[in-house]
Short mmCIF file of C-alpha atoms in Angstrom, two decimals:
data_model
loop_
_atom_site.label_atom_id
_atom_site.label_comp_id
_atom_site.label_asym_id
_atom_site.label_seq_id
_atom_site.Cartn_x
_atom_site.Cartn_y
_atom_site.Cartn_z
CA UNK A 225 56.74 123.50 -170.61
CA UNK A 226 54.96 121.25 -172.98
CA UNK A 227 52.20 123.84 -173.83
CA UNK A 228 55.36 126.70 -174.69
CA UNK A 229 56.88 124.16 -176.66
CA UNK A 230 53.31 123.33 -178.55
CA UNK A 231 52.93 127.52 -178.69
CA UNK A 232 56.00 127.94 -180.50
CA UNK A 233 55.04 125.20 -182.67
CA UNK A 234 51.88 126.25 -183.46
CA UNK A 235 52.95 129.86 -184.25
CA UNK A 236 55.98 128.98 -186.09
CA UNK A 237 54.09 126.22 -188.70
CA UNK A 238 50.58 128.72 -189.20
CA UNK A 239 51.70 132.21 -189.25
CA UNK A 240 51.57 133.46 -192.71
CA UNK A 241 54.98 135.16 -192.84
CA UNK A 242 56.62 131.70 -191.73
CA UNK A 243 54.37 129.60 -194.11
CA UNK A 244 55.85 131.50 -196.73
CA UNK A 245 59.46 131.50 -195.71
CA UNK A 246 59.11 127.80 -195.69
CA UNK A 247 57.86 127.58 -199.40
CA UNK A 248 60.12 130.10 -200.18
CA UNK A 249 63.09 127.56 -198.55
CA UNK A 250 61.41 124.78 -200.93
CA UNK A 251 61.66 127.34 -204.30
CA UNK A 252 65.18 127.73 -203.66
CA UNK A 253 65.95 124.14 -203.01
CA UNK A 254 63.68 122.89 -206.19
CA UNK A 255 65.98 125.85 -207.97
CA UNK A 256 69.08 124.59 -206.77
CA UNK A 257 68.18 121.37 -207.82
CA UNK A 258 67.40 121.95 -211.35
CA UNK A 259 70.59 124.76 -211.70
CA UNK A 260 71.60 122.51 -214.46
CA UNK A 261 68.23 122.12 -216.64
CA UNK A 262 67.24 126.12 -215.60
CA UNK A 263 70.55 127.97 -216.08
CA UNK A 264 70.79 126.03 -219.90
CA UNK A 265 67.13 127.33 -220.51
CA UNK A 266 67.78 130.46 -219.52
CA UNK A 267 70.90 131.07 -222.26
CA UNK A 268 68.71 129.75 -224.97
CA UNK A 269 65.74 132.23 -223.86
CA UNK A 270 68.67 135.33 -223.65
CA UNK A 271 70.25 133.96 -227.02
CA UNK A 272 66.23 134.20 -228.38
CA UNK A 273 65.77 137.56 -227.06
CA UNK A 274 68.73 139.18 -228.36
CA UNK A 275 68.01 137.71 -232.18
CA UNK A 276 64.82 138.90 -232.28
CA UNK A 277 61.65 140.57 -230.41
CA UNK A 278 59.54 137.70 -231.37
CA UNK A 279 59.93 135.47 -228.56
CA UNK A 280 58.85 133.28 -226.55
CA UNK A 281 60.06 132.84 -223.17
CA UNK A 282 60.92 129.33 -222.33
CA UNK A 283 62.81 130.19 -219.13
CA UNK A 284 59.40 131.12 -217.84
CA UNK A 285 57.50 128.07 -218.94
CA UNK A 286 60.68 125.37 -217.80
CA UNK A 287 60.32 127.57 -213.95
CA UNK A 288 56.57 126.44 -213.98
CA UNK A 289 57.64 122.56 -215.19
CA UNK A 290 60.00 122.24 -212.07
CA UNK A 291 57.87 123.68 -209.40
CA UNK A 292 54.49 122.70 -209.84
CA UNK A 293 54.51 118.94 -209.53
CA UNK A 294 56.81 120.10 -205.72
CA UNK A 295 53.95 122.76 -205.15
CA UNK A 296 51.11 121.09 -205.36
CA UNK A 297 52.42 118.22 -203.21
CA UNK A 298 53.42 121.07 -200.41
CA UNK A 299 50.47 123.68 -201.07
CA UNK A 300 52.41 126.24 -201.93
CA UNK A 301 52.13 127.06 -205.15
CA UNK A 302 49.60 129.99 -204.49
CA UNK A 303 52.29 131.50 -202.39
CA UNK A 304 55.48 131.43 -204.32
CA UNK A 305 54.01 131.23 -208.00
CA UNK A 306 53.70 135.04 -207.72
CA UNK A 307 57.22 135.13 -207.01
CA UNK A 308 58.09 133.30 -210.08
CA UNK A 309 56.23 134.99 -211.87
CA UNK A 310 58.23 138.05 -211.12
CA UNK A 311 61.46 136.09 -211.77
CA UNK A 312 60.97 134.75 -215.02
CA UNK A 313 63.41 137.62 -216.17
CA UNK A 314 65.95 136.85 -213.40
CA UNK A 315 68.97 133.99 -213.91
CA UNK A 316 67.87 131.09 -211.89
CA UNK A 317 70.86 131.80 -209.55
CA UNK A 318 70.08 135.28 -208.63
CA UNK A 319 66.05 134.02 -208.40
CA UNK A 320 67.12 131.75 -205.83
CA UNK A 321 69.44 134.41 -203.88
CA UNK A 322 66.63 136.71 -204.22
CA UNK A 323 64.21 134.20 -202.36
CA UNK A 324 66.56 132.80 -200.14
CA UNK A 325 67.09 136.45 -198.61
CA UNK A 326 63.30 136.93 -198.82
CA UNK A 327 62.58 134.12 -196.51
CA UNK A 328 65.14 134.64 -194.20
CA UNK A 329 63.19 138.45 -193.62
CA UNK A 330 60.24 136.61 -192.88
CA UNK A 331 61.10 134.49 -190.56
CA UNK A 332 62.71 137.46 -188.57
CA UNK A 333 59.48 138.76 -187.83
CA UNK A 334 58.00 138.31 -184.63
CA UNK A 335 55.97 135.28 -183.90
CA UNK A 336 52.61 136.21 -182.50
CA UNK A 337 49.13 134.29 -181.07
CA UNK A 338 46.06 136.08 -180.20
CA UNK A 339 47.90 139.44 -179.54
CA UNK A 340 51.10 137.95 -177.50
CA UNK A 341 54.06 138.23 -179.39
CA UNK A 342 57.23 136.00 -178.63
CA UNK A 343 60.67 137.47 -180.25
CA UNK A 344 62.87 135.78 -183.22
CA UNK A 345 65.12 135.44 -180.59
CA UNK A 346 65.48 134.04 -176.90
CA UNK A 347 67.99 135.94 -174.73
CA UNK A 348 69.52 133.54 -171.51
CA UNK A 349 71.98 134.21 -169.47
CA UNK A 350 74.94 130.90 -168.63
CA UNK A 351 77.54 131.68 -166.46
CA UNK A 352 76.80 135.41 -166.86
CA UNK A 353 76.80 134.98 -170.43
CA UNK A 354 73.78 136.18 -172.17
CA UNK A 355 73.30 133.82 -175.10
CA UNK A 356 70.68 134.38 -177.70
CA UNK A 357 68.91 131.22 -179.63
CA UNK A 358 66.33 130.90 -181.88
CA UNK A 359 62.54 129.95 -180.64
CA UNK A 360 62.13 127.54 -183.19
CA UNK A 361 65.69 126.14 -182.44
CA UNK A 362 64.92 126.46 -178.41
CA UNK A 363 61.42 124.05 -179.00
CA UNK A 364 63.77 121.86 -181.06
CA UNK A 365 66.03 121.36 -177.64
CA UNK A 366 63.01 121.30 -175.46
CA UNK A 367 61.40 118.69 -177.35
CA UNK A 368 64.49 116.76 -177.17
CA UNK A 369 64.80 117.19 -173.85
CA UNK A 370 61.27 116.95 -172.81
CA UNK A 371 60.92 113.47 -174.21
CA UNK A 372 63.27 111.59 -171.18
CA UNK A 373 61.33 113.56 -168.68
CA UNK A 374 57.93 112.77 -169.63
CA UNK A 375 59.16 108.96 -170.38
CA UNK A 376 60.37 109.17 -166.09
CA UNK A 377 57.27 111.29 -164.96
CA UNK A 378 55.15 108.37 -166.56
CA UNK A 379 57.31 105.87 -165.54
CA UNK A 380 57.26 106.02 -162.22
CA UNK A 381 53.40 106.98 -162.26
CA UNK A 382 52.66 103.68 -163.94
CA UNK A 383 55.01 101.76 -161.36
CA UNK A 384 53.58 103.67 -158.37
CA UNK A 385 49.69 102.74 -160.02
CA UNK A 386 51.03 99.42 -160.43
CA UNK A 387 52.25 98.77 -156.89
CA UNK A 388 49.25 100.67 -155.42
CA UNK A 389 46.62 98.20 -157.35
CA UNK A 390 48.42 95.13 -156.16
CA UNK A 391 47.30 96.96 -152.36
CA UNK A 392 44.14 97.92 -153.30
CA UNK A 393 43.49 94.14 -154.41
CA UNK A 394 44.74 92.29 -151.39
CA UNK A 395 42.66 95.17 -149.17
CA UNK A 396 39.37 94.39 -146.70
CA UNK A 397 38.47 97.54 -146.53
CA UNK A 398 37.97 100.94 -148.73
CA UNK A 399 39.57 102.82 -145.44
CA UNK A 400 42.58 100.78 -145.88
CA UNK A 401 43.65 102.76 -149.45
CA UNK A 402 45.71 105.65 -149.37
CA UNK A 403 42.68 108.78 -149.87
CA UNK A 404 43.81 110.67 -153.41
CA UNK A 405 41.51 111.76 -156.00
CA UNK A 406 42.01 108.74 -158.43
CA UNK A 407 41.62 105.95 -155.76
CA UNK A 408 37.65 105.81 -156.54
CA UNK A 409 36.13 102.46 -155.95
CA UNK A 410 32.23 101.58 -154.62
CA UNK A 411 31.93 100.75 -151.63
CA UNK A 412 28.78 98.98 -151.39
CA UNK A 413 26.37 95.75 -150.38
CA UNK A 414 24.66 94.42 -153.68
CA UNK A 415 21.87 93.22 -152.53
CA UNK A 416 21.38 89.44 -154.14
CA UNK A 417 18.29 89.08 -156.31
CA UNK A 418 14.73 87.51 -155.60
CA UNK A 419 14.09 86.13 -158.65
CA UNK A 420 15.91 84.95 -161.62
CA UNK A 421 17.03 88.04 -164.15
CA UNK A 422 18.36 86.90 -167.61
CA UNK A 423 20.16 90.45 -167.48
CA UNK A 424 21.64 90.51 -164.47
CA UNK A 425 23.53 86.78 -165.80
CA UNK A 426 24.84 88.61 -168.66
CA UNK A 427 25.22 91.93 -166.78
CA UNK A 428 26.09 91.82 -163.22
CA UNK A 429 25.26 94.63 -161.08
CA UNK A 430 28.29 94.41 -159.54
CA UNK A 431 30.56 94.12 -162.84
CA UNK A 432 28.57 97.57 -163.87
CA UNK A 433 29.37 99.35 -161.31
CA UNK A 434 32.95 98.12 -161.31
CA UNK A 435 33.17 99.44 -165.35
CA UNK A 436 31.86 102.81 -164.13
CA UNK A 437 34.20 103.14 -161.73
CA UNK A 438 37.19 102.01 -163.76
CA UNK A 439 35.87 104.55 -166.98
CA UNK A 440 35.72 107.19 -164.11
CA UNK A 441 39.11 106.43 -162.86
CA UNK A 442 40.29 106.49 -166.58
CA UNK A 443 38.60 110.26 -167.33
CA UNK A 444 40.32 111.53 -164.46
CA UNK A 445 44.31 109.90 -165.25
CA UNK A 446 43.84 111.49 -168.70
CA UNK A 447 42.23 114.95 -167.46
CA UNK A 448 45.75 114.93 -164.94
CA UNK A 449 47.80 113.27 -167.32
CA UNK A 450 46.36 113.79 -171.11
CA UNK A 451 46.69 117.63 -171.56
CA UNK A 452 50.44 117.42 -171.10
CA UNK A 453 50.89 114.19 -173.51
CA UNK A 454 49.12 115.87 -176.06
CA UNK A 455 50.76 119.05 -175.93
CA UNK A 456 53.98 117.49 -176.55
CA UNK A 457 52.76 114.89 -179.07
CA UNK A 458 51.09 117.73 -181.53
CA UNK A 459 54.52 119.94 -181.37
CA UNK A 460 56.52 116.97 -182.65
CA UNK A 461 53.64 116.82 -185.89
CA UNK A 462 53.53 120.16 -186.12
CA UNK A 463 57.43 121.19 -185.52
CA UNK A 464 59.49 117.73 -186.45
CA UNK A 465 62.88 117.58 -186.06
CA UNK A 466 63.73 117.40 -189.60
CA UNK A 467 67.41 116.50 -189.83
CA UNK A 468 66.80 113.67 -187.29
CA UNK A 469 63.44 112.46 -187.93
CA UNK A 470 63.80 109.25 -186.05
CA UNK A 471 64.01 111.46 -183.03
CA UNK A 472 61.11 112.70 -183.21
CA UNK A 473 59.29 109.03 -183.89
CA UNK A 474 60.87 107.79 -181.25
CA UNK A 475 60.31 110.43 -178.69
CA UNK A 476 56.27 110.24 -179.73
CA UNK A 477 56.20 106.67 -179.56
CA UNK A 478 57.89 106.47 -176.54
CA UNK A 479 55.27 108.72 -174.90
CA UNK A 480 52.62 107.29 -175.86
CA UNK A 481 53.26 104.14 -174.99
CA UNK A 482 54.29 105.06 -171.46
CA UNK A 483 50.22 106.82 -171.60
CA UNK A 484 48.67 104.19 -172.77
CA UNK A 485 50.52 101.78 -169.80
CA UNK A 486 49.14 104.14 -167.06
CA UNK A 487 45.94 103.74 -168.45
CA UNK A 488 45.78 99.98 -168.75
CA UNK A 489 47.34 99.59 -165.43
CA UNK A 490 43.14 100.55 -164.22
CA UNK A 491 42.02 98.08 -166.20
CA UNK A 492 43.67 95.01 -164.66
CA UNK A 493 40.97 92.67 -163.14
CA UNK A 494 42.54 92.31 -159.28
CA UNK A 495 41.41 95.96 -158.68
CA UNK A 496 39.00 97.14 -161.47
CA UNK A 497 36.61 94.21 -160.17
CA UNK A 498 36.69 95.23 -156.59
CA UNK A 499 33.73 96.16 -154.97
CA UNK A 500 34.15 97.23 -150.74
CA UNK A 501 32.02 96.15 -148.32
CA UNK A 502 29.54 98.89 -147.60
CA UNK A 503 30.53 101.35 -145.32
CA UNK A 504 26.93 101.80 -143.82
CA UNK A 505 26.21 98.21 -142.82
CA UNK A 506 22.49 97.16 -143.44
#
């Protein structure tokens, strides 16, 4: 679910017909903005043309005053300048009809990655009526709803770590753990040393192998555990939920701190210290 939503995201923030339907969007809200300042400029430029054919157009010059200073800031003033360009003729209400309908046909095309193409438009069926919903709004919801559920699935992972290191520590023997693939711990007789070793004060053999172990333990939670995180983490940058931002900070924050706990829960000393007995006595 994570990696659709991240799809969607993806698609939706680098596909060139959306890219530009979004700076479009930000033309007609820098337009709108300026109504006032534009809409005088342009009856002076009209008033100019009419008295004479010697004229310069103003209009033109006050469009490129309001949007490049907002275009440079977005990167999109290699997109929609063109655009401008063409309007420098056109009332500044009309320019900003004329874009608003442009980006609204772009983002009706298909999205599409490496050949697979997803529709504008999902199509599901509730209580035998078939509703139809925007991707980009559908990620939106799954996002949303995907942030409780990952905050439970790592939730109870970290208690159930939690609970199962407390074992581990108070256990005599490696047979006495539960056998899964993160429950990886030497089981071995360190022989004690002949002679004196500078190095092995400082650096135990035994507190080596025990940092190995725990690293090892900590590639495979993140290899299970990681993929899923980050898929959901780099839809939220890439797809925010605009209106309600603090949704989407919160939702992030949330699951990454509920990561990072499953992750620390292999560092804590009762368990990442252990070292079993040897199953081969010597």
């Amino acid at each position: 679910m994570a990696i659709f939503v991240l799809l969607i995201a993806f698609t939706s923030t680098t596909q060139n017909e959306r890219v530009i339907a979004k700076c479009l969007d930000l033309a007609v809200s820098t337009l709108k903005t300026n109504d006032a300042l534009l809409t005088s400029t342009w009856v002076e430029y009209q008033a100019e043309k009419n008295k004479s054919k010697y004229y310069v157009n103003a209009y033109k010059y006050e469009l490129s005053k309001v949007w490049i200073p907002i275009s440079i800031h977005s990167g999109c003033y290699t997109d929609i300048d063109k655009f401008l360009e063409q309007g420098a003729d056109t009332n500044p209400r009309d320019l900003a009809t004329s874009l608003s309908k442009k980006a609204v046909d772009l983002k009706n095309t298909p999205l599409q990655f490496y050949g697979i193409e997803i529709p504008d438009k999902a199509d599901i069926g509730v209580f035998s009526t078939r509703i139809k919903i925007k991707f980009d709004s559908l990620a939106i919801a799954l996002q949303i709803s995907l942030a409780p559920i990952l905050v439970i699935w790592l939730g109870s992972l970290y208690s159930t770590r939690f609970r199962e290191s407390l074992l581990i520590g108070k256990a005599s023997h490696i047979y006495f753990m539960f056998p899964h693939l993160v429950n990886l711990y030497p089981a071995i007789d360190i022989p004690s040393l002949r002679k004196r070793s500078l190095i092995a004060y400082w650096f135990p053999p035994a507190m080596i192998i025990c940092i190995i172990y725990t690293l090892i333990r900590l590639l495979l939670i993140s290899f299970i555990v990681g993929p899923v995180v980050v898929c959901y983490l780099l839809s939220l940058y890439l797809l925010p939920i605009s209106s309600i931002g603090w949704v989407s900070f919160t939702s992030g924050a949330l699951v990454i701190l509920f990561f990072f706990s499953v992750l620390v829960v292999e560092c804590l000393p009762w368990h990442a210290l252990k070292v079993f007995p040897g199953v081969i006595s010597r």
